[in-house]
PDB file of C-alpha atoms and ligand atoms in Angstrom:
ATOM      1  CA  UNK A   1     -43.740 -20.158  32.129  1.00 68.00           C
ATOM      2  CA  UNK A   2     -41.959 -18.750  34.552  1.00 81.00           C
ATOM      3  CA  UNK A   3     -42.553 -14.783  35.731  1.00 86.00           C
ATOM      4  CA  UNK A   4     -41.631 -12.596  37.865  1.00 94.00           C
ATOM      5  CA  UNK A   5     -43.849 -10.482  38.298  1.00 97.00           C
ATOM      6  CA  UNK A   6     -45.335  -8.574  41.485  1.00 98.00           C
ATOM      7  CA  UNK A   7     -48.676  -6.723  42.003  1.00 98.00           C
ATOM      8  CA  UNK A   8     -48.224  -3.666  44.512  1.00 98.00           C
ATOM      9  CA  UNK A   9     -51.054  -1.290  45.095  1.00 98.00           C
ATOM     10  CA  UNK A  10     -50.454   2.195  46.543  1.00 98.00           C
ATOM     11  CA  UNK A  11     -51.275   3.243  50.082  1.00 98.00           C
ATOM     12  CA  UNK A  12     -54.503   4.359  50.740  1.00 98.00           C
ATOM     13  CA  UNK A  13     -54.407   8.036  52.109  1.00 98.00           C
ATOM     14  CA  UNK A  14     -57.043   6.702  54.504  1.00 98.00           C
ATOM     15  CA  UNK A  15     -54.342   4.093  55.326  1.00 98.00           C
ATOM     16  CA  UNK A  16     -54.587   5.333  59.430  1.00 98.00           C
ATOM     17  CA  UNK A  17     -57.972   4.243  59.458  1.00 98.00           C
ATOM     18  CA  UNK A  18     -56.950   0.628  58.384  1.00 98.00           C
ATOM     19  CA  UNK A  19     -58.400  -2.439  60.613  1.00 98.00           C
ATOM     20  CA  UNK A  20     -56.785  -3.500  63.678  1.00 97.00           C
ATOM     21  CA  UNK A  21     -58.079  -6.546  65.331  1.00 95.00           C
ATOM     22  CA  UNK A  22     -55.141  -8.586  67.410  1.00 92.00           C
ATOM     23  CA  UNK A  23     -53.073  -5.657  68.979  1.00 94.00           C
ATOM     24  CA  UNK A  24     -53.766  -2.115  70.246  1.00 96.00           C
ATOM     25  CA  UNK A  25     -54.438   0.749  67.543  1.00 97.00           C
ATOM     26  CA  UNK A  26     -51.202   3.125  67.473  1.00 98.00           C
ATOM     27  CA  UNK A  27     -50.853   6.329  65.154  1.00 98.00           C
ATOM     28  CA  UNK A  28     -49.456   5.881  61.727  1.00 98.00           C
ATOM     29  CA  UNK A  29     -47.092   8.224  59.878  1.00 98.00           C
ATOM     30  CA  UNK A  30     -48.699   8.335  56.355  1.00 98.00           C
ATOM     31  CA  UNK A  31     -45.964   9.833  54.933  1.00 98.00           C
ATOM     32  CA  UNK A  32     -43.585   7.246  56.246  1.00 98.00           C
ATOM     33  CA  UNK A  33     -45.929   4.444  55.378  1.00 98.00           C
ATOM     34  CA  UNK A  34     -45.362   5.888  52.016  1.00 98.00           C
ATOM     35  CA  UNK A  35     -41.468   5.842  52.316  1.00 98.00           C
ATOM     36  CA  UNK A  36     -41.528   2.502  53.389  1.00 98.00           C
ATOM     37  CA  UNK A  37     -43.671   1.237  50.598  1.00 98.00           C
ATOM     38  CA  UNK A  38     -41.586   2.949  48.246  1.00 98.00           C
ATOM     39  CA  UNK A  39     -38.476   1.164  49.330  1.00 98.00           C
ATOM     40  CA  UNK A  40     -40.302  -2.270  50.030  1.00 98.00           C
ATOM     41  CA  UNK A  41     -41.563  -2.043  45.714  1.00 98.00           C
ATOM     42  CA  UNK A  42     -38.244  -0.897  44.700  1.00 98.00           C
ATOM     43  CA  UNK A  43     -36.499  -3.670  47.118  1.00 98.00           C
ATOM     44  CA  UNK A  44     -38.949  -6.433  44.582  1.00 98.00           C
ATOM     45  CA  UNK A  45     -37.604  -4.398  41.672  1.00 98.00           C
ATOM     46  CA  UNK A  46     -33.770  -4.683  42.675  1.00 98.00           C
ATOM     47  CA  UNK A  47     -34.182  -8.440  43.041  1.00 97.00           C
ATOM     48  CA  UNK A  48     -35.729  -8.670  39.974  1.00 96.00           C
ATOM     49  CA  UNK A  49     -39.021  -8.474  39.978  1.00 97.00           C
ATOM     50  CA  UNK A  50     -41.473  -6.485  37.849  1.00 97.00           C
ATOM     51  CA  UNK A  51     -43.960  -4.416  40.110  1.00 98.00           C
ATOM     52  CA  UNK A  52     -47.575  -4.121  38.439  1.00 98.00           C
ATOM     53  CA  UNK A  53     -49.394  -1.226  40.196  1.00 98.00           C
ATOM     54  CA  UNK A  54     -52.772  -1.828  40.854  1.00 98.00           C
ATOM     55  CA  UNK A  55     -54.837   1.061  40.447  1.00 98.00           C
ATOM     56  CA  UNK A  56     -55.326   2.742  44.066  1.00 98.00           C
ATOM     57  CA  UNK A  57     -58.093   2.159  46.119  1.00 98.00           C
ATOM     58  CA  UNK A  58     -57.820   5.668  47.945  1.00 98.00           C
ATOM     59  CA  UNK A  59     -61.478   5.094  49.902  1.00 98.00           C
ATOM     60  CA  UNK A  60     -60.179   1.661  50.893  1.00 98.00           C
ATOM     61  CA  UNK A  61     -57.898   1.899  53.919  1.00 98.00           C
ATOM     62  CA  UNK A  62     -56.397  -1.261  53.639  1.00 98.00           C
ATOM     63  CA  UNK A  63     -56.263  -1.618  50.338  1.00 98.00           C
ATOM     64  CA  UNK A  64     -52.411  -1.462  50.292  1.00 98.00           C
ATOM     65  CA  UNK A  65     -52.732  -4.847  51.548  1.00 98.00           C
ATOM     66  CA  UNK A  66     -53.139  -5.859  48.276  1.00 98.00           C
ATOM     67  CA  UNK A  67     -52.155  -9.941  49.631  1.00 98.00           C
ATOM     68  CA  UNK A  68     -55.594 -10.477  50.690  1.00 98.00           C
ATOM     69  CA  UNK A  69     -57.200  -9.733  47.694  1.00 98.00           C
ATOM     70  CA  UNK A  70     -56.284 -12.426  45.197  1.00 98.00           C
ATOM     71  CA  UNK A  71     -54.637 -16.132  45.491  1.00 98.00           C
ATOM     72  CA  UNK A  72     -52.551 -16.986  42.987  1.00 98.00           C
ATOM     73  CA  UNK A  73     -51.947 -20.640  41.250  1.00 97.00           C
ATOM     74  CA  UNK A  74     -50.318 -21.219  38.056  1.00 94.00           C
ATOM     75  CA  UNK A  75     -52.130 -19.064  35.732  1.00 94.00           C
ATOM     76  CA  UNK A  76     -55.397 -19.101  37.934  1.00 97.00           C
ATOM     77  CA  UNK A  77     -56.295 -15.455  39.974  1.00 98.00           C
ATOM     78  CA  UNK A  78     -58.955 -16.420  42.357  1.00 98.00           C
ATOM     79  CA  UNK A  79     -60.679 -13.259  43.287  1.00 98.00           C
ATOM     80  CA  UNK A  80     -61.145 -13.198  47.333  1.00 98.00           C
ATOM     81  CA  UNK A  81     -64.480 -11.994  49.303  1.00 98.00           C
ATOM     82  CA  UNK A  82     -63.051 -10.629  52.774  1.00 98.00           C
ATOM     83  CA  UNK A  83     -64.077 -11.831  55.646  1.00 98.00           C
ATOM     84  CA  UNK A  84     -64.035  -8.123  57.128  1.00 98.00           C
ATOM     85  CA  UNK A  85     -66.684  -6.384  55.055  1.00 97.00           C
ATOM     86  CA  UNK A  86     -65.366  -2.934  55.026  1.00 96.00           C
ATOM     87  CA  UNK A  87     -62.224  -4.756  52.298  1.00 98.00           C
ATOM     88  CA  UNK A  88     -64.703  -5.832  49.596  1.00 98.00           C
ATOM     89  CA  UNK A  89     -64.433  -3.238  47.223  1.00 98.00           C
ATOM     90  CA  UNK A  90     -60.826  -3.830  46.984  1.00 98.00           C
ATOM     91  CA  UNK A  91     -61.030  -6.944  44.786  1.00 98.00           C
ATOM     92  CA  UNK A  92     -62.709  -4.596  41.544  1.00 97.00           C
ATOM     93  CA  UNK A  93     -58.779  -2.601  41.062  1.00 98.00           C
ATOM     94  CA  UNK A  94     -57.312  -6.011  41.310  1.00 98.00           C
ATOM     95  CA  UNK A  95     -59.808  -8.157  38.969  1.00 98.00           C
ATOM     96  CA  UNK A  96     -58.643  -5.575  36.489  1.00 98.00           C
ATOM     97  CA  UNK A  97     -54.942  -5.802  36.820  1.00 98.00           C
ATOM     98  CA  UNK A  98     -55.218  -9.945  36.839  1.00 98.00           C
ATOM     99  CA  UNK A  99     -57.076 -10.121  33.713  1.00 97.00           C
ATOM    100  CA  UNK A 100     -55.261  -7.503  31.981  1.00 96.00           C
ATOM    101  CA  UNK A 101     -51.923  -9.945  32.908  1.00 96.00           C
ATOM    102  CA  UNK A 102     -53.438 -13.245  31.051  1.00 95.00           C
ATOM    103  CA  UNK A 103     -54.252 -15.437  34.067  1.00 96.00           C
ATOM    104  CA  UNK A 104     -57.988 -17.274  34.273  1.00 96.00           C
ATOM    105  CA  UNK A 105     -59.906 -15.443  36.959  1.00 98.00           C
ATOM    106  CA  UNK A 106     -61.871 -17.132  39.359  1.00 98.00           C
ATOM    107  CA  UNK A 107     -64.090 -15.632  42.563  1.00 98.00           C
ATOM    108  CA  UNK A 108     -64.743 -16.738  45.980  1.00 98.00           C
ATOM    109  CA  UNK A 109     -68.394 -16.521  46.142  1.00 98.00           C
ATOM    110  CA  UNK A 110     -70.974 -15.939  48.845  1.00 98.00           C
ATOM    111  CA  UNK A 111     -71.122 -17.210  51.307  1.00 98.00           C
ATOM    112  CA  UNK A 112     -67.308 -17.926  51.447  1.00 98.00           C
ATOM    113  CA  UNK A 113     -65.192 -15.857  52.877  1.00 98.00           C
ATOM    114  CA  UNK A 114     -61.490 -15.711  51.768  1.00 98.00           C
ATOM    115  CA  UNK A 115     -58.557 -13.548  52.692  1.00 98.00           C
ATOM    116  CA  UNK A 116     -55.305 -13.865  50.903  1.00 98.00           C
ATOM    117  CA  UNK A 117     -53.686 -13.705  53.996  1.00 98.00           C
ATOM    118  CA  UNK A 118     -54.934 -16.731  54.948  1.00 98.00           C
ATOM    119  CA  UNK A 119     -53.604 -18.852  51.939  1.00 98.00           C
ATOM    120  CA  UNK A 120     -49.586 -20.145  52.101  1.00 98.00           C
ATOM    121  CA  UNK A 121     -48.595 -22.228  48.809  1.00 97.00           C
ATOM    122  CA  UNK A 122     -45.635 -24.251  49.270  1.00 97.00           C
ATOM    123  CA  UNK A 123     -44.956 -26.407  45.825  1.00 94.00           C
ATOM    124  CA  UNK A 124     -48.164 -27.896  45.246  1.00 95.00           C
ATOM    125  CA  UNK A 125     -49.293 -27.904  48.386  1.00 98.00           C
ATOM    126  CA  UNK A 126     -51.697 -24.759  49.599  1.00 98.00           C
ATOM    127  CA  UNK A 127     -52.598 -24.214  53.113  1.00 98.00           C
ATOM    128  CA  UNK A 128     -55.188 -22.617  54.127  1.00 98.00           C
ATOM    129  CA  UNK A 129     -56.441 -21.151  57.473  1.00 98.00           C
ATOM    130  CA  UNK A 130     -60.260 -20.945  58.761  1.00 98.00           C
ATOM    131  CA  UNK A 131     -60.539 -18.482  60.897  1.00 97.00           C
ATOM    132  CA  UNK A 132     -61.541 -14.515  61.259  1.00 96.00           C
ATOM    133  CA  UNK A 133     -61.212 -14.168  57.857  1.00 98.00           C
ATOM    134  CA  UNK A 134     -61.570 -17.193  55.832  1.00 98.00           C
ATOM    135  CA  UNK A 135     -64.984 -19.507  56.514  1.00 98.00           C
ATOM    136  CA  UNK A 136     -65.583 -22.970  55.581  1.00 98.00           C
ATOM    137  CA  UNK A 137     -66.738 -22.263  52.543  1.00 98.00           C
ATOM    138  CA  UNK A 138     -64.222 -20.037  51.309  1.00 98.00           C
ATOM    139  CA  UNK A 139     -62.218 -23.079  52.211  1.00 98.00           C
ATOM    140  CA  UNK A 140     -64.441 -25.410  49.690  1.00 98.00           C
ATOM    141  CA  UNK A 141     -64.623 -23.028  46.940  1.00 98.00           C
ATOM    142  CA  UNK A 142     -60.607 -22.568  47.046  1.00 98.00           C
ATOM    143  CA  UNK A 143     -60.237 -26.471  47.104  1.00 98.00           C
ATOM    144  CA  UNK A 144     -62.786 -26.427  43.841  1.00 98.00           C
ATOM    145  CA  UNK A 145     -60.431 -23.833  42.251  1.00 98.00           C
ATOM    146  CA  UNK A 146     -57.216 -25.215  42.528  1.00 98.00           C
ATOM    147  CA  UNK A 147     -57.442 -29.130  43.796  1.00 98.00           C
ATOM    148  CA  UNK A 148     -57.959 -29.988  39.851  1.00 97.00           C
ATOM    149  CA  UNK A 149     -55.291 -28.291  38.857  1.00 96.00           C
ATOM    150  CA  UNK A 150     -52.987 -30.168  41.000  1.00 97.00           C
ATOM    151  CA  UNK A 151     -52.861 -28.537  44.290  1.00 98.00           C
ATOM    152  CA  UNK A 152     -53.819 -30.305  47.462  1.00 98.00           C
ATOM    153  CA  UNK A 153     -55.260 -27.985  50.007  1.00 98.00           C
ATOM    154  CA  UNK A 154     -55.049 -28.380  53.481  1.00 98.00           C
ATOM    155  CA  UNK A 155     -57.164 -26.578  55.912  1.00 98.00           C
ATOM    156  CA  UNK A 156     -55.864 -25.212  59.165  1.00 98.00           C
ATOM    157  CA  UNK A 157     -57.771 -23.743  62.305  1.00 98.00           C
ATOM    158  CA  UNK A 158     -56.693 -20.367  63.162  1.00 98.00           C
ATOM    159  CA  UNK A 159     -57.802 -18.467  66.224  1.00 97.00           C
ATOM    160  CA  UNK A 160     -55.132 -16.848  67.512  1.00 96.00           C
ATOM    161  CA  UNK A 161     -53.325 -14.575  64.711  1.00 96.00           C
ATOM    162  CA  UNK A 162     -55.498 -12.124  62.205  1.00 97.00           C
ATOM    163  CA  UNK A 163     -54.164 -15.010  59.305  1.00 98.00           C
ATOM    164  CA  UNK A 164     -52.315 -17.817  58.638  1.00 98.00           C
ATOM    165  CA  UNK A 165     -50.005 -16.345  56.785  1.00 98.00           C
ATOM    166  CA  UNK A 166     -49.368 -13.785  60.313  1.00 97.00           C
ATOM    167  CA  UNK A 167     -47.964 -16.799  62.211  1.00 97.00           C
ATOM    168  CA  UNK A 168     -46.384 -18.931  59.695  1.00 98.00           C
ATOM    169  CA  UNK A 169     -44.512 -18.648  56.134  1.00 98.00           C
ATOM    170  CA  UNK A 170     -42.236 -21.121  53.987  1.00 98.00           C
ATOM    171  CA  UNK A 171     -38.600 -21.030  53.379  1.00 98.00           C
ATOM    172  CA  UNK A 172     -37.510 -21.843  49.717  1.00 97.00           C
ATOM    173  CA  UNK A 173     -37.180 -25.842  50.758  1.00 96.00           C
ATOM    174  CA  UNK A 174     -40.933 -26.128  52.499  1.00 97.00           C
ATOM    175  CA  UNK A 175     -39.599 -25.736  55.749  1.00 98.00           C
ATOM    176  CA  UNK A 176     -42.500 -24.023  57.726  1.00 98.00           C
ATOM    177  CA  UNK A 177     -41.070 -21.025  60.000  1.00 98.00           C
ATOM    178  CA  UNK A 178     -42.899 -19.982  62.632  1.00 98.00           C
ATOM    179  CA  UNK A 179     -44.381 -19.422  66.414  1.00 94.00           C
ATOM    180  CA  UNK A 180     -45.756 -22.148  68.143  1.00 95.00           C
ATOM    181  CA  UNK A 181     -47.784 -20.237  70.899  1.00 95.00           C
ATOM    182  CA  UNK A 182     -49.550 -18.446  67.499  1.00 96.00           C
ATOM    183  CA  UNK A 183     -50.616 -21.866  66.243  1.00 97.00           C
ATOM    184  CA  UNK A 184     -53.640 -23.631  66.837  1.00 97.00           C
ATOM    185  CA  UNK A 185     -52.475 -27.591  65.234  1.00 96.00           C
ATOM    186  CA  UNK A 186     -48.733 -26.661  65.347  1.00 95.00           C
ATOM    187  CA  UNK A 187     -48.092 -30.652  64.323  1.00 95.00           C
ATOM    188  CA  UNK A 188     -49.728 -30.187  61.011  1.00 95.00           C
ATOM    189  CA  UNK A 189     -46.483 -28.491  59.471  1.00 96.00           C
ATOM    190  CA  UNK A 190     -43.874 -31.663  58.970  1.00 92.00           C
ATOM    191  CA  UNK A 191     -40.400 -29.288  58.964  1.00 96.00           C
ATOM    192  CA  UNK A 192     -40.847 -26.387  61.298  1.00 97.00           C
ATOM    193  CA  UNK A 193     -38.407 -23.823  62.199  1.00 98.00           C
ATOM    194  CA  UNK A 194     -39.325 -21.917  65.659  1.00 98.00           C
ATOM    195  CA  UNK A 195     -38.263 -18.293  65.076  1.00 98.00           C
ATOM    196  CA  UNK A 196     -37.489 -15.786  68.135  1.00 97.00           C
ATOM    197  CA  UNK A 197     -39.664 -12.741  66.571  1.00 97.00           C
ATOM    198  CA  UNK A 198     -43.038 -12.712  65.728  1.00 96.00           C
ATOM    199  CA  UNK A 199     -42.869 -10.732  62.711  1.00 97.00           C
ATOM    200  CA  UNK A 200     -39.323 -12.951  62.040  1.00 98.00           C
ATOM    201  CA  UNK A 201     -42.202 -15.542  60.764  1.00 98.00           C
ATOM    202  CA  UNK A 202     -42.692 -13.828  57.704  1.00 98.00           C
ATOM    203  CA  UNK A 203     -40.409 -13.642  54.950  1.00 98.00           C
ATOM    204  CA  UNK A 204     -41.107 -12.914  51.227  1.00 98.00           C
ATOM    205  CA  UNK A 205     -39.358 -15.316  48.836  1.00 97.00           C
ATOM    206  CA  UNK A 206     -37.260 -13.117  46.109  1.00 97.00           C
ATOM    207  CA  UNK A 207     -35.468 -16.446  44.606  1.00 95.00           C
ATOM    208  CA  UNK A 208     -32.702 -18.329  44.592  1.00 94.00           C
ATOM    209  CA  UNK A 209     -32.072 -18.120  48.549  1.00 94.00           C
ATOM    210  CA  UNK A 210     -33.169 -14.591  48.476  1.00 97.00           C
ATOM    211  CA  UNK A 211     -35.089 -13.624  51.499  1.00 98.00           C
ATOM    212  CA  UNK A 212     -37.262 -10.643  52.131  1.00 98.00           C
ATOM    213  CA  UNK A 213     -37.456  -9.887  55.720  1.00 98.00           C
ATOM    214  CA  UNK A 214     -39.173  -7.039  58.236  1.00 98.00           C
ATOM    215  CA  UNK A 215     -36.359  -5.017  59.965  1.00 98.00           C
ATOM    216  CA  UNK A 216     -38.327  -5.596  63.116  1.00 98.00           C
ATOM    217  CA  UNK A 217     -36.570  -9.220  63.302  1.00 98.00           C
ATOM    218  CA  UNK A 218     -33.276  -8.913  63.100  1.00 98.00           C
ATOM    219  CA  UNK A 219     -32.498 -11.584  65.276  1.00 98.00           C
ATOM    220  CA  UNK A 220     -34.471 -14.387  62.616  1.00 98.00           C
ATOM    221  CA  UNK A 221     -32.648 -12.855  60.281  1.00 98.00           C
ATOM    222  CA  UNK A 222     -29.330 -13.300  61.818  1.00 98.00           C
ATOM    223  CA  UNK A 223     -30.611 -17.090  62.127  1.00 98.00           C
ATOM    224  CA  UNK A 224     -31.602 -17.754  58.583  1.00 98.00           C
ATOM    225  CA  UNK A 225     -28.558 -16.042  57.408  1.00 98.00           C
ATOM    226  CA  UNK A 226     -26.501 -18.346  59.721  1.00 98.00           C
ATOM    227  CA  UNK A 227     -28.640 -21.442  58.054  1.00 97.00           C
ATOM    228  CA  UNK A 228     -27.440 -20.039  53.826  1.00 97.00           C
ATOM    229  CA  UNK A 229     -30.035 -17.560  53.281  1.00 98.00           C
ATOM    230  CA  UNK A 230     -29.418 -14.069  52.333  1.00 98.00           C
ATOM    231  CA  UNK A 231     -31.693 -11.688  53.927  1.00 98.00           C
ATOM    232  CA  UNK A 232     -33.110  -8.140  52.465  1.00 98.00           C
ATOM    233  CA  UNK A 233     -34.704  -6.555  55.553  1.00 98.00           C
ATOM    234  CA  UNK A 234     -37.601  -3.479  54.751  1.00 98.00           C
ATOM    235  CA  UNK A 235     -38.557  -1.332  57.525  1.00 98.00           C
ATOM    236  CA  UNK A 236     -42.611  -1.595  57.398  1.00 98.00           C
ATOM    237  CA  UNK A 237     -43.259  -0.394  60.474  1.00 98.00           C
ATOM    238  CA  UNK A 238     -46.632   1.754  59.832  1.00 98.00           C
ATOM    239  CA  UNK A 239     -48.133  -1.910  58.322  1.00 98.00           C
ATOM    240  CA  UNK A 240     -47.176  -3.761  61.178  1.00 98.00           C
ATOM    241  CA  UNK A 241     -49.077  -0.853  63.658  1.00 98.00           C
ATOM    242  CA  UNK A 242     -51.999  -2.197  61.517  1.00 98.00           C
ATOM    243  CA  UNK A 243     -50.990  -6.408  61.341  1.00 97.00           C
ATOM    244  CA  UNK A 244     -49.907  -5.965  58.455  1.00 98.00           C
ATOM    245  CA  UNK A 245     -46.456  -7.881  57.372  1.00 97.00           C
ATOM    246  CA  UNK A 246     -43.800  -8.001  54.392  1.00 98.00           C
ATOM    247  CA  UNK A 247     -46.320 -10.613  52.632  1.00 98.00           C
ATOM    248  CA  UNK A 248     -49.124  -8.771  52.593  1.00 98.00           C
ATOM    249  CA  UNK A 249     -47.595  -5.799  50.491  1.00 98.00           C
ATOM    250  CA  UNK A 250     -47.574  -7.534  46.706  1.00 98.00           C
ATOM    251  CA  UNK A 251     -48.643 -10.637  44.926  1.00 98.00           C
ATOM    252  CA  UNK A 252     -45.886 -12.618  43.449  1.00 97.00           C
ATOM    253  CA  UNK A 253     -46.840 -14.239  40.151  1.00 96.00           C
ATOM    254  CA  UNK A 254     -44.563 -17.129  38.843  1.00 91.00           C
ATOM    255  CA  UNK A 255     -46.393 -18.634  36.530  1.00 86.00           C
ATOM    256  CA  UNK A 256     -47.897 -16.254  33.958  1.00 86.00           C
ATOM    257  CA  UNK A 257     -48.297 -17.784  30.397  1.00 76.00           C
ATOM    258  CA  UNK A 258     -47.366 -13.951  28.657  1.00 60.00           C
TER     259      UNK A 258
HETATM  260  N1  CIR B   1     -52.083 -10.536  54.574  1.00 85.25           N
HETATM  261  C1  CIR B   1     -51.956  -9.700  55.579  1.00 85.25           C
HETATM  262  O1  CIR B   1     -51.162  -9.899  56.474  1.00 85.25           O
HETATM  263  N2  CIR B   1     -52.758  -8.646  55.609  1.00 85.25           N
HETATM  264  C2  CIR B   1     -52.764  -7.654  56.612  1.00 85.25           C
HETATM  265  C3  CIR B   1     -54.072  -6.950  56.637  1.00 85.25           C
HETATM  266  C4  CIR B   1     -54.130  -5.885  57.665  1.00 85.25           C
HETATM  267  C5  CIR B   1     -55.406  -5.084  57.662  1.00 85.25           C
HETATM  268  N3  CIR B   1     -55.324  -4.029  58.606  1.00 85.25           N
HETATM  269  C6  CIR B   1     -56.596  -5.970  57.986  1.00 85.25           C
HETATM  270  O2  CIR B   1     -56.925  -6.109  59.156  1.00 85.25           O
HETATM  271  O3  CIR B   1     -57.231  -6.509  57.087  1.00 85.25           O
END
């Protein structure tokens, strides 16, 4: 049935200490991290979407990257083990909140590895990167998961980018937007949109031609408003000093049966 439905998870006061892995460490406001996560949930709410707050993870730095924590298909939560040990305790909150919502929960086990982060759905197909986060048998058990429900998973290296989902997203028709230079198999992606910002790669899809959008890329968004989309930028800039990106700030769920 369809939902619309978002999970959200407040920042950390520990957010500062938050990973950093692909670009140079630079202070964060706390406070503004805060402002900005206010207005990114209540930009979800204004488009019509429900926020769920997961419960906060105040030890867990990066827990308001609450993305990585859980895929979603259909009705199916399957429960991620992060690559980056320090992240693991995130999943508990997040179990919680899935369960408590209806959908079948699943778990990446050891020895996979699985980030959220890494994991783009675009109809029934999911892609999925191996790389820093994800392993090759996070990649199995997330093909066991969902591959009989329908999906068909397609694996993609990544080396260059923290996660897939940092270098690529999906416009609402499957067309794959995008930085070449960030992509390992660039050819694997049949429609593919070059954008001129990295973090113009990343939109969050609020429906109809709805897009949600980083402030930091205003020039993709004057390009995918010039192509019929309407964009909704957020200013997230304390995530992005720690890779984070408009996608990695809720879980979207479409398809919850209550
Ligand atoms: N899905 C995402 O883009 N997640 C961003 C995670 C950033 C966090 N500092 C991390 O390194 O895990």
């Amino acid at each position: 049935m369809p939902s619309k439905k978002a999970l959200v998870r407040r920042p950390s006061p520990r957010l500062a200490e938050g990973l950093v892995t692909h670009i140079e460490r630079e202070k964060v406001d706390l406070d503004l991290a805060v402002e900005q996560w206010e207005a990114y949930t209540e930009a979800l709410r204004t488009h019509g979407w429900e926020t769920i707050e997961v419960d906060p993870a105040d030890d867990c730095p990066d827990s308001v990257f609450v993305e990585d924590t859980v895929v979603m298909y259909r009705n199916v939560a399957l429960i991620a083990r992060s690559g980056a040990e320090s992240r693991r305790e995130e999943t508990a909150g997040v179990e919680e909140a899935v369960a408590s919502l209806g959908c079948s929960v699943n778990w990446i086990w050891e020895p996979g590895t699985l980030d959220g982060g890494d994991v783009l759905k675009v109809g029934d197909t999911i892609y999925v990167g191996r790389g820093g986060r994800t392993n090759a048998a996070g990649v199995q058990q997330l093909r066991a998961a969902f591959e009989p429900l329908g999906a068909r998973v397609v694996a993609v290296p990544v080396s260059k980018v923290l996660h897939l989902k940092s270098a690529i997203t999906a416009l609402p028709d499957g067309t794959i937007l995008g930085r070449i230079p960030q992509l390992d198999a660039p050819s694997l992606f049949p429609r593919f949109l070059p954008v001129p910002e990295e973090s113009g790669a990343h939109v969050v899809l609020l429906g109809g031609d709805k897009l949600l959008i980083a402030a930091s890329a205003p020039k993709t968004a004057e390009l995918l408003a010039d192509l019929g989309h309407e964009t909704v930028p957020v200013d997230i800039s304390e995530f992005e000093k720690l890779e984070g990106c408009v996608t990695c700030l809720s879980v979207r769920m479409r398809e919850l049966y209550v």
